[in-house]
Amino acid sequence: MMTSKERVESVMAGEIPDFVPVEPGVTLEPNFVMKYIGEDVDQYFRNSKKCFMAIKKIYKDFNFDMILAGFSALIYPELFGGKVCYKKNKMPHVEKPVFKGIEEVEKAEIKSPDEVPVFKSVLESLKMLVDDIGNEVAVSGCTSGTFSVASQLVGVERFLKSLRTDLEFVSKVTKISGEAIVEVGKKIIDVGVKYIYYPDAISSGSILSPSQYEQVAKPLHSMFFKKMKEAGDVYTIYHPCGSEYPLLCEIKNINNVDVFHFSENVDFSVLRKIFGPTKVLMGGVDIKRTLCLGNSAEIETEVRKVITGAGKYGRLILAPGCSGEIPINNLRSFIEISRKLGKYPVVV
Amino acid sequence: MLFRNSIVAGDVDKTINTTKKLLTMGVTPNKILDLVSEAMDEVGYRFESNIYFVSDVLLSADAVNSCLEIVKPYFISSEKSDIKIVIGTIQGDIHCLGKNIVKTFLMAKGYSVLDLGEDVPPEKFVTEAKNFGAEVIAISSLMTTTRNFIENVIKIVRENFKEKAPKIVIGGASVTQEFSDKIGADKYCKGPEDMHKYLKLALR
Ligand code: B12
Ligand SMILES: [Zn+2]
């Protein structure tokens, strides 16, 4: 039997592993992680040891193949001197935009991630994970998407409206956002992480038009993946966060992406045809309905559909269509079912 | 036409100018509101047909708000602004775009809307509804994980209002009519047009 790490590595190498690897998404969700050990959500960002211990415990208790952990767009304002509030039982949030006008953006200075306590803390937890269990499980470090960070810096509505009214502003804000994310990515690589995760909800198909995506978002995403490949020998994972169909032609042509993490909004058998036999696909299981509210029979139906659609010959990582909290029972069922149905050669 | 187009195009300056012009021409605030409502029907249609995207709707929303700022003082006590709504995104959820779009559409239809923001605790929906004298509580939810908070709003409303309880309308990608029935909300609405249709019947 392979270790989790070997399982993911064999998928990346284009070989067929013993089982379809599973990534359950929950370890990226601060609420889930800290609640699991009875701690407050803000500790995810403040206490590297506790964050590490919690994620390790979840991994040991459920036994999946890829751990996804790291940063949220919500905390990036701190890299620019913005004030993020961390309250008990609440996700971090900025009270007011860091930058009001283009002049402020032009003068912006980016702090090094290891000089900012929250970033330092999350980086430390990633390092502890790599050092402690990195030999048995694939550790993936989450950066954040350029549009998502830009929206946190200037306010999401201001940012989206500027896409139509002030492209110069958009270009300046996304430039500094992109630079900050690349810095974070490099630090993640420095602590030994081999899988760089890049999710961008604000450039998803539920928000942007295909032409906005093509002209503004795609070049920024491409730039990020290129920089990551230059910075180290790493695999990159892109998550466009739902409503993918209208953008699919563009998404497919982004270079330097090794894994595409898609939501349940797209049919994995169609994706397999479009992306060809050699691209690694990830995701596919509906978190909003099936994993949060469904029963194990429903989870089984969906897992089967994703495996038969895109994983018969490897190159698949089973995961929720978007990371988030999942009730414990369903999390357990999801992993058990994935093991049951995901044993190679898969029986349809 | 010019006025309507300025809203559809999301042109704030033009909307302000044409609003002022209409008022000086003696067009009544209620008539202006009808035009705003028509313009937002067009915006809604374009959004549903993927001609418009979120950026476009947000710009039209700005245009609507700029017009309403000007005409609001005129119809404070008229029947158009009689119906009051509090709206917010439920506790644990910080998604704001959908909620903000719904808010503006409703304002364009003449409702008085108080926006409670995001991550709103159940108790706050109810106390604010009481203080504001709201006939409707509108809850936005995009995260399945926050469903029990919505249920709590309903419990607290049922405990606190013996009669004339505000209608509870829920919307957003994580909820359905089935869920609405299960928890005893008054209605699930897919979008603002849907909600307007429902309220016209329910509050008659
Ligand atoms: C943009 C986005 C974000 C942005 C939000 C920015 C902001 N300030 O709003 C950011 C990056 C911050 C974000 C964060 C997170 N997100 Co998010 N996000 C999205 C995304 C891609 C689009 C949502 C959106 O704005 N759509 C555009 C608007 C216009 O549409 P809408 O909100 O649906 O609103 C319309 C209707 O639903 C309706 N409506 C909405 N509210 C109401 C209310 C009433 C009363 C009525 C009548 C109608 C109505 O009318 C609106 C207009 O037509 C969705 C995916 C999706 N397809 O929905 C995920 C999604 C909602 N996010 C999700 C998740 C998991 C998260 C995170 C946990 C982290 C993560 N992994 O991304 C965090 C959670 C933070 C928190 N605690 O809330 C999941 C939720 C899954 C679940 N369990 O339910 C989704 C569904 C992604 C997915 N594919 O699974 N996200
Ligand atoms: Zn997502």
XYZ file of C-alpha atoms and ligand atoms in Angstrom:
644
model
C 0.000 0.000 0.000
C 1.217 3.476 -0.882
C 1.571 6.311 1.589
C -0.658 9.312 1.023
C 2.291 11.231 -0.283
C 3.209 8.516 -2.783
C -0.402 8.325 -3.900
C -0.501 12.003 -4.803
C 2.973 11.894 -6.333
C 2.042 9.011 -8.577
C -0.979 10.943 -9.816
C 1.265 13.907 -10.569
C 3.677 11.651 -12.437
C 0.869 10.311 -14.598
C 0.976 6.873 -13.056
C -1.925 4.974 -11.595
C -1.823 4.856 -7.786
C -3.392 2.241 -5.485
C -6.355 4.514 -4.705
C -7.680 7.786 -6.046
C -6.178 10.339 -3.631
C -8.544 12.403 -1.478
C -8.295 15.987 -0.256
C -11.230 16.898 2.027
C -10.913 20.703 2.033
C -11.706 21.046 5.718
C -8.127 21.807 6.773
C -8.254 25.104 4.906
C -11.288 26.184 6.853
C -10.161 27.894 10.093
C -13.561 27.353 11.710
C -13.460 23.639 11.167
C -9.822 23.217 12.154
C -9.906 25.095 15.430
C -13.342 23.836 16.484
C -11.997 20.319 16.013
C -9.642 20.804 18.953
C -12.037 23.025 20.879
C -10.178 26.251 20.202
C -11.237 29.585 18.827
C -11.035 30.317 15.116
C -8.597 33.215 15.499
C -5.995 30.779 16.817
C -5.606 29.453 13.267
C -3.839 32.689 12.451
C -2.140 33.405 15.750
C -0.913 30.196 17.280
C 1.182 28.181 14.855
C 1.597 25.253 17.234
C -2.134 24.872 17.862
C -2.946 25.288 14.191
C -0.395 22.633 13.293
C -1.583 20.249 16.019
C -5.193 20.626 14.974
C -4.502 19.961 11.297
C -2.272 17.014 12.136
C -4.967 15.557 14.362
C -7.589 15.898 11.631
C -5.250 14.205 9.173
C -4.465 11.363 11.594
C -8.115 10.865 12.526
C -9.433 10.779 8.967
C -6.486 9.633 6.948
C -6.639 11.472 3.646
C -3.918 12.168 1.122
C -3.443 15.882 0.725
C -3.492 18.523 3.426
C -4.540 21.938 2.210
C -3.608 24.751 4.573
C -2.447 28.320 4.519
C -3.621 31.818 3.830
C -6.934 33.479 3.209
C -7.397 36.642 1.136
C -9.009 38.106 4.240
C -5.671 38.608 6.003
C -3.649 40.089 3.110
C -4.393 43.711 4.031
C -1.912 43.192 6.875
C 0.909 42.981 4.343
C 0.095 46.574 3.399
C -0.308 47.954 6.896
C -4.103 47.501 6.861
C -5.912 46.626 10.049
C -7.597 43.224 10.118
C -9.869 42.379 13.078
C -9.656 38.931 14.610
C -12.566 38.325 16.910
C -13.521 35.205 18.794
C -15.597 32.856 16.628
C -15.473 35.160 13.646
C -13.579 35.107 10.385
C -11.014 37.910 10.157
C -12.229 41.020 8.386
C -11.023 44.489 7.411
C -12.986 47.402 8.784
C -12.205 49.798 6.016
C -10.384 49.604 2.701
C -6.613 49.877 2.917
C -6.421 52.086 -0.161
C -8.883 54.734 -1.234
C -7.364 56.155 -4.386
C -4.831 55.382 -7.025
C -2.218 57.630 -5.380
C -2.289 55.550 -2.223
C -1.926 52.386 -4.260
C 1.057 53.837 -6.063
C 2.756 54.585 -2.755
C 1.968 51.176 -1.272
C 4.757 49.253 0.365
C 4.541 45.514 0.780
C 5.874 44.087 4.014
C 7.701 40.815 3.959
C 5.320 38.013 5.026
C 7.690 36.868 7.738
C 7.623 40.308 9.355
C 3.853 40.224 9.828
C 2.798 38.065 12.815
C -0.247 36.358 11.258
C 1.652 35.449 8.109
C 4.621 34.319 10.166
C 2.360 32.150 12.279
C 0.657 30.436 9.333
C 4.028 29.899 7.639
C 5.332 28.298 10.823
C 2.388 25.924 10.957
C 3.008 24.948 7.332
C 6.652 24.313 8.163
C 5.718 22.167 11.149
C 3.394 20.136 8.948
C 6.092 19.601 6.312
C 8.761 18.764 8.884
C 6.572 16.455 10.927
C 4.365 14.588 8.440
C 5.589 15.825 5.066
C 7.190 12.443 4.433
C 3.835 10.657 4.553
C 1.270 13.136 3.210
C 1.224 15.780 0.468
C 1.143 19.252 1.993
C -0.340 21.985 -0.137
C 0.074 25.644 0.792
C -2.738 28.009 -0.059
C -1.782 31.484 -1.304
C -4.794 33.446 -2.527
C -6.190 34.755 -5.801
C -5.192 38.131 -7.189
C -8.754 39.441 -7.579
C -9.656 38.231 -4.104
C -6.702 40.036 -2.529
C -7.295 43.196 -4.589
C -10.913 43.182 -3.393
C -9.793 42.986 0.197
C -7.491 45.967 -0.303
C -9.931 48.391 -1.904
C -13.339 46.854 -1.172
C -14.965 44.250 -3.371
C -17.598 46.509 -4.928
C -15.146 49.295 -5.650
C -12.869 46.774 -7.278
C -15.554 45.193 -9.439
C -16.987 48.523 -10.556
C -13.516 49.691 -11.531
C -13.342 46.796 -13.964
C -15.727 48.839 -16.072
C -14.840 52.381 -15.141
C -11.171 52.559 -14.228
C -8.899 49.895 -15.631
C -5.809 51.833 -14.636
C -6.830 51.553 -11.006
C -7.530 47.842 -11.480
C -4.152 47.370 -13.070
C -2.331 49.103 -10.208
C -4.204 47.316 -7.432
C -3.846 43.913 -9.043
C -0.150 44.569 -9.629
C 0.607 45.075 -5.946
C -1.780 42.272 -4.980
C -0.038 39.930 -7.394
C 3.360 40.902 -6.030
C 2.240 40.213 -2.477
C 0.832 36.821 -3.409
C 4.033 35.859 -5.199
C 6.003 36.810 -2.066
C 3.707 34.633 0.031
C 4.059 31.803 -2.488
C 7.835 32.017 -2.318
C 7.804 31.859 1.473
C 5.556 28.820 1.281
C 8.054 27.205 -1.068
C 10.880 28.141 1.320
C 9.336 26.113 4.148
C 9.381 23.017 1.947
C 5.842 22.887 0.559
C 5.647 21.222 -2.869
C 2.053 22.013 -3.858
C 1.038 25.646 -4.310
C -2.716 26.244 -4.165
C -4.200 29.371 -5.753
C -7.970 29.957 -5.367
C -9.706 33.013 -6.774
C -13.425 33.385 -6.039
C -13.635 36.995 -7.177
C -12.581 36.102 -10.711
C -15.024 33.197 -10.851
C -17.609 32.803 -13.582
C -20.347 33.856 -11.192
C -18.838 37.336 -10.984
C -16.948 38.106 -14.196
C -17.901 38.112 -17.847
C -15.799 35.840 -20.041
C -14.137 38.865 -21.596
C -13.291 40.409 -18.210
C -11.788 37.080 -17.279
C -9.799 36.778 -20.466
C -8.521 40.322 -20.556
C -7.883 41.125 -16.921
C -7.893 38.042 -14.710
C -6.253 35.414 -16.858
C -2.978 37.293 -17.475
C -2.632 37.815 -13.720
C -3.241 34.170 -12.937
C -0.776 33.135 -15.643
C 1.834 35.455 -14.201
C 1.422 33.928 -10.756
C 1.850 30.354 -11.960
C 4.878 31.284 -14.028
C 6.527 32.926 -11.024
C 5.873 29.901 -8.849
C 7.485 27.611 -11.396
C 10.496 29.932 -11.519
C 10.713 30.025 -7.735
C 10.955 26.303 -7.139
C 10.334 22.768 -8.177
C 6.659 22.794 -7.255
C 3.274 21.707 -8.504
C 0.594 24.346 -8.910
C -3.139 23.969 -8.256
C -5.677 26.471 -9.581
C -9.187 26.770 -8.141
C -11.564 29.040 -10.126
C -14.312 28.630 -7.474
C -17.405 27.590 -9.365
C -19.436 28.599 -12.438
C -16.572 27.402 -14.624
C -18.303 26.566 -17.917
C -18.328 30.061 -19.464
C -14.624 30.470 -18.682
C -13.468 26.973 -19.441
C -11.768 27.710 -22.778
C -9.689 30.397 -21.099
C -8.966 28.383 -17.978
C -7.708 25.513 -20.077
C -5.112 27.723 -21.713
C -3.482 29.019 -18.559
C 0.077 27.729 -18.607
C 2.003 26.255 -15.712
C -1.034 24.845 -13.919
C -0.555 21.209 -12.913
C -3.894 20.593 -11.209
C -7.278 22.172 -11.894
C -9.574 22.130 -8.872
C -13.121 22.348 -10.218
C -16.493 22.553 -8.527
C -19.551 20.335 -8.954
C -20.915 22.913 -11.406
C -18.980 21.160 -14.159
C -19.348 17.570 -15.288
C -16.071 15.736 -14.750
C -16.567 13.457 -17.742
C -16.889 16.548 -19.936
C -13.838 18.072 -18.269
C -11.842 14.933 -18.966
C -12.676 15.209 -22.648
C -11.821 18.892 -22.778
C -8.638 18.716 -20.728
C -7.427 15.479 -22.255
C -6.085 12.388 -20.551
C -2.955 13.908 -19.027
C -4.183 16.854 -16.942
C -4.768 16.294 -13.252
C -8.299 17.200 -12.213
C -9.383 17.739 -8.628
C -12.689 18.394 -6.846
C -16.120 17.553 -8.177
C -18.076 16.664 -5.057
C -20.782 19.156 -4.112
C -20.034 20.616 -0.697
C -23.012 22.920 -0.543
C -25.580 20.164 -0.826
C -24.175 16.661 -0.799
C -21.318 16.933 1.679
C -23.033 19.375 4.026
C -26.572 18.036 3.925
C -26.621 14.729 2.068
C -26.473 11.158 3.350
C -23.857 8.544 2.545
C -25.866 7.119 -0.365
C -25.875 10.530 -2.010
C -22.188 10.991 -1.355
C -21.551 7.588 -2.907
C -23.482 8.460 -6.054
C -21.522 11.628 -6.499
C -18.100 10.170 -5.775
C -18.815 7.392 -8.264
C -19.791 9.898 -10.911
C -16.573 11.881 -10.489
C -14.348 8.803 -10.507
C -16.000 7.234 -13.534
C -16.104 10.584 -15.285
C -12.481 11.553 -14.860
C -10.466 9.086 -12.802
C -10.616 5.698 -14.447
C -7.052 6.054 -15.630
C -5.589 8.087 -12.783
C -4.994 11.838 -12.876
C -7.753 12.568 -10.394
C -7.776 13.906 -6.837
C -11.173 13.606 -5.202
C -12.165 16.701 -3.263
C -15.121 18.921 -2.485
C -15.861 21.427 -5.244
C -14.765 24.149 -2.857
C -13.074 23.895 0.511
C -15.196 24.497 3.578
C -16.697 22.973 6.673
C -18.240 19.501 6.410
C -20.113 17.708 9.224
C -17.878 15.051 10.798
C -20.096 12.098 9.842
C -20.182 13.094 6.222
C -16.464 13.777 6.191
C -15.904 10.230 7.418
C -18.321 8.809 4.843
C -16.715 10.828 2.070
C -13.289 9.389 2.785
C -14.539 5.835 3.339
C -16.557 5.904 0.132
C -13.637 7.372 -1.781
C -11.482 4.487 -0.615
C -14.146 1.933 -1.435
C -14.857 3.197 -4.939
C -11.433 4.639 -5.678
C -9.398 1.431 -5.549
C -7.524 0.903 -8.823
C -8.369 -0.610 -11.180
C -11.684 1.102 -10.588
C -14.750 -1.015 -11.138
C -17.520 0.999 -12.726
C -35.726 57.447 -21.934
C -32.538 59.367 -21.194
C -33.152 58.920 -17.484
C -33.851 55.225 -17.794
C -30.820 54.690 -19.986
C -28.549 56.497 -17.565
C -29.505 53.997 -14.872
C -29.221 51.005 -17.168
C -25.795 52.254 -18.232
C -24.789 52.838 -14.606
C -23.921 56.458 -15.292
C -24.158 58.240 -11.937
C -23.535 61.779 -13.169
C -26.089 61.536 -15.917
C -28.599 59.996 -13.516
C -28.165 62.858 -11.052
C -28.571 65.453 -13.786
C -31.626 63.878 -15.334
C -33.258 63.296 -11.950
C -32.906 66.972 -11.117
C -34.204 67.923 -14.526
C -37.271 65.693 -14.136
C -38.058 67.236 -10.759
C -37.801 70.782 -12.091
C -40.043 69.753 -14.973
C -42.634 68.847 -12.364
C -42.454 65.075 -12.718
C -43.612 63.602 -9.408
C -41.210 61.567 -7.224
C -43.569 58.620 -7.537
C -43.360 58.775 -11.291
C -39.575 58.974 -11.066
C -39.621 55.906 -8.889
C -41.651 54.092 -11.513
C -38.990 54.925 -14.065
C -36.258 53.716 -11.710
C -38.159 50.503 -11.274
C -38.511 50.036 -15.031
C -34.818 50.695 -15.515
C -33.939 48.093 -12.902
C -36.251 45.582 -14.601
C -34.113 46.029 -17.687
C -30.911 45.643 -15.638
C -32.345 42.506 -14.041
C -33.236 41.111 -17.451
C -29.741 41.779 -18.773
C -28.174 40.176 -15.689
C -30.313 37.060 -16.034
C -29.502 36.770 -19.720
C -25.750 37.101 -19.154
C -25.576 40.391 -21.005
C -24.730 42.086 -17.726
C -22.379 40.833 -15.031
C -21.816 41.810 -11.426
C -19.750 44.951 -12.256
C -22.548 46.260 -14.461
C -25.247 45.642 -11.891
C -23.211 47.352 -9.187
C -22.818 50.444 -11.366
C -26.544 50.563 -12.057
C -27.094 50.177 -8.333
C -24.953 53.254 -7.748
C -27.004 55.179 -10.268
C -30.226 54.125 -8.531
C -28.862 55.123 -5.154
C -27.794 58.528 -6.437
C -31.284 59.139 -7.797
C -33.010 57.925 -4.642
C -30.854 60.237 -2.521
C -32.315 63.153 -4.440
C -35.964 62.114 -4.547
C -36.222 60.407 -1.136
C -37.000 63.573 0.850
C -40.033 64.121 -1.376
C -41.833 60.893 -0.721
C -41.006 60.145 2.871
C -44.659 59.867 3.825
C -46.130 58.699 0.561
C -47.469 55.192 0.151
C -44.500 54.116 -1.959
C -42.132 54.008 0.981
C -44.592 52.407 3.369
C -43.160 48.939 3.328
C -40.047 48.499 5.382
C -37.536 45.724 5.036
C -34.450 44.817 7.017
C -31.935 42.820 5.049
C -28.652 41.173 5.971
C -26.354 38.229 5.392
C -26.715 35.643 8.121
C -24.168 35.019 10.873
C -21.074 33.115 9.770
C -21.380 34.332 6.193
C -19.556 37.348 4.800
C -20.773 37.167 1.191
C -22.248 40.584 0.416
C -22.590 41.002 -3.363
C -25.897 39.203 -3.848
C -27.454 40.811 -0.796
C -26.425 44.280 -1.934
C -27.875 43.719 -5.373
C -31.174 42.536 -3.887
C -31.239 45.579 -1.619
C -30.904 48.033 -4.493
C -33.527 46.297 -6.609
C -35.946 46.489 -3.708
C -35.173 50.143 -3.119
C -35.789 50.749 -6.791
C -39.214 49.168 -6.296
C -39.967 51.706 -3.585
C -39.349 49.734 -0.428
C -37.483 51.310 2.491
C -34.601 49.004 3.138
C -32.304 48.913 6.137
C -29.104 47.008 5.445
C -27.685 45.246 8.494
C -24.536 44.167 6.674
C -22.957 40.748 6.781
C -22.368 38.130 9.490
C -25.545 39.294 11.251
C -26.530 37.357 14.413
C -30.152 36.110 14.530
C -31.085 38.347 17.495
C -29.935 41.407 15.596
C -32.285 40.714 12.701
C -35.173 40.702 15.129
C -34.253 43.701 17.295
C -33.466 45.809 14.255
C -36.714 44.756 12.596
C -38.593 45.859 15.716
C -36.782 49.184 15.943
C -37.200 49.904 12.247
C -40.831 48.779 12.237
C -40.073 46.324 9.441
C -42.794 44.220 7.845
C -40.185 42.015 6.254
C -36.928 40.388 7.312
C -34.823 39.382 4.303
C -31.981 36.970 4.912
C -29.199 36.202 2.483
C -27.220 32.986 2.827
C -24.560 31.502 0.574
C -23.083 29.050 3.036
C -24.909 25.862 3.855
C -23.094 25.786 7.187
C -25.077 28.759 8.478
C -28.524 27.245 8.123
C -29.154 26.817 11.836
C -28.696 30.549 12.345
C -31.517 31.184 9.874
C -33.664 28.784 11.809
C -32.890 30.772 14.938
C -34.125 33.995 13.383
C -37.457 32.307 12.816
C -37.611 30.943 16.347
C -36.861 34.358 17.826
C -39.437 36.046 15.609
C -42.093 33.500 16.617
C -41.244 34.056 20.294
C -41.176 37.818 20.073
C -44.116 38.665 17.912
C -47.506 37.447 18.993
C -49.242 39.083 16.074
C -48.121 41.058 13.035
C -44.881 39.159 12.849
C -42.644 40.327 10.019
C -42.560 38.081 6.956
C -39.326 36.187 6.679
C -37.923 35.860 3.192
C -34.775 33.883 2.573
C -32.565 33.841 -0.502
C -29.093 33.024 -1.771
C -27.382 30.010 -3.218
C -27.476 27.817 -0.104
C -31.221 27.861 0.522
C -34.264 26.484 -1.273
C -38.051 26.538 -0.990
C -37.852 23.098 0.553
C -35.585 24.393 3.309
C -37.786 27.437 3.752
C -40.814 25.189 4.301
C -38.897 22.982 6.681
C -37.839 25.777 9.004
C -41.089 27.700 8.704
C -39.849 30.770 6.855
C -42.514 32.576 4.888
C -40.864 32.269 1.503
C -37.728 31.435 -0.415
C -37.118 33.812 -3.291
C -34.651 33.262 -6.081
C -33.999 36.922 -6.648
C -35.333 40.405 -6.006
C -38.016 40.294 -8.740
C -39.345 37.128 -7.258
C -39.380 38.694 -3.817
C -41.176 41.789 -5.068
C -43.864 39.612 -6.650
C -44.294 37.677 -3.441
C -44.493 40.771 -1.254
C -47.082 42.374 -3.504
C -49.357 39.438 -2.792
C -48.406 38.722 0.794
C -48.612 42.270 2.112
C -51.723 43.299 0.296
C -17.320 35.695 -4.405
C -17.304 34.533 -3.443
C -16.581 34.712 -2.252
C -15.946 36.043 -1.843
C -17.049 36.946 -1.246
C -16.846 38.405 -1.490
C -17.965 39.234 -0.930
N -17.610 40.246 -0.202
O -19.130 38.965 -1.122
C -14.884 35.574 -0.790
C -13.559 35.305 -1.491
C -14.599 36.545 0.362
C -15.484 34.251 -0.351
C -15.169 33.623 0.828
C -15.599 32.351 1.163
N -16.345 31.510 0.402
Co -17.245 32.064 -1.206
N -17.944 32.287 -2.935
C -17.955 33.303 -3.750
C -18.658 32.888 -5.080
C -17.578 32.525 -6.077
C -19.604 33.903 -5.721
C -20.664 34.515 -4.805
C -21.222 35.785 -5.401
O -20.941 36.880 -4.936
N -21.981 35.664 -6.506
C -22.559 36.776 -7.238
C -23.878 37.239 -6.587
C -24.474 38.387 -7.373
O -24.789 36.157 -6.624
P -25.498 35.541 -5.309
O -24.707 35.875 -4.122
O -25.842 34.145 -5.555
O -26.862 36.396 -5.178
C -27.954 36.282 -6.079
C -28.982 35.225 -5.649
O -28.447 34.149 -4.927
C -30.008 35.982 -4.881
N -29.842 36.276 -3.454
C -28.754 36.373 -2.681
N -29.082 36.722 -1.433
C -30.410 36.890 -1.388
C -31.260 37.276 -0.359
C -32.630 37.373 -0.608
C -33.533 37.797 0.473
C -33.136 37.083 -1.917
C -34.572 37.194 -2.196
C -32.273 36.692 -2.926
C -30.923 36.603 -2.669
O -30.048 37.198 -5.575
C -28.719 37.581 -5.995
C -28.806 38.335 -7.281
O -29.309 37.526 -8.305
C -19.478 31.627 -4.608
C -19.779 30.593 -5.688
C -21.167 30.726 -6.225
N -21.303 30.259 -7.421
O -22.076 31.204 -5.583
C -18.579 31.095 -3.482
C -19.195 30.287 -2.335
C -20.473 30.933 -1.886
N -18.173 30.404 -1.285
C -17.994 29.311 -0.628
C -17.033 29.137 0.414
C -16.870 27.748 0.966
C -16.295 30.241 0.910
C -15.257 30.209 2.055
C -15.540 29.294 3.223
C -13.838 29.980 1.646
C -13.611 29.396 0.419
N -13.240 28.174 0.485
O -13.728 30.078 -0.575
C -15.217 31.694 2.452
C -16.259 31.899 3.520
C -16.287 33.207 4.120
C -17.521 33.320 4.988
N -17.448 32.888 6.236
O -18.547 33.733 4.521
C -18.902 28.195 -1.113
C -20.030 27.887 -0.121
C -20.210 26.393 0.041
C -21.113 26.044 1.167
N -20.671 25.277 2.102
O -22.226 26.463 1.198
C -19.349 28.722 -2.520
C -20.734 28.283 -2.950
C -18.311 28.183 -3.518
C -18.535 26.724 -3.917
N -18.453 26.443 -5.187
O -18.733 25.842 -3.160
N -16.345 33.757 -1.295
Zn -14.066 27.820 -4.010
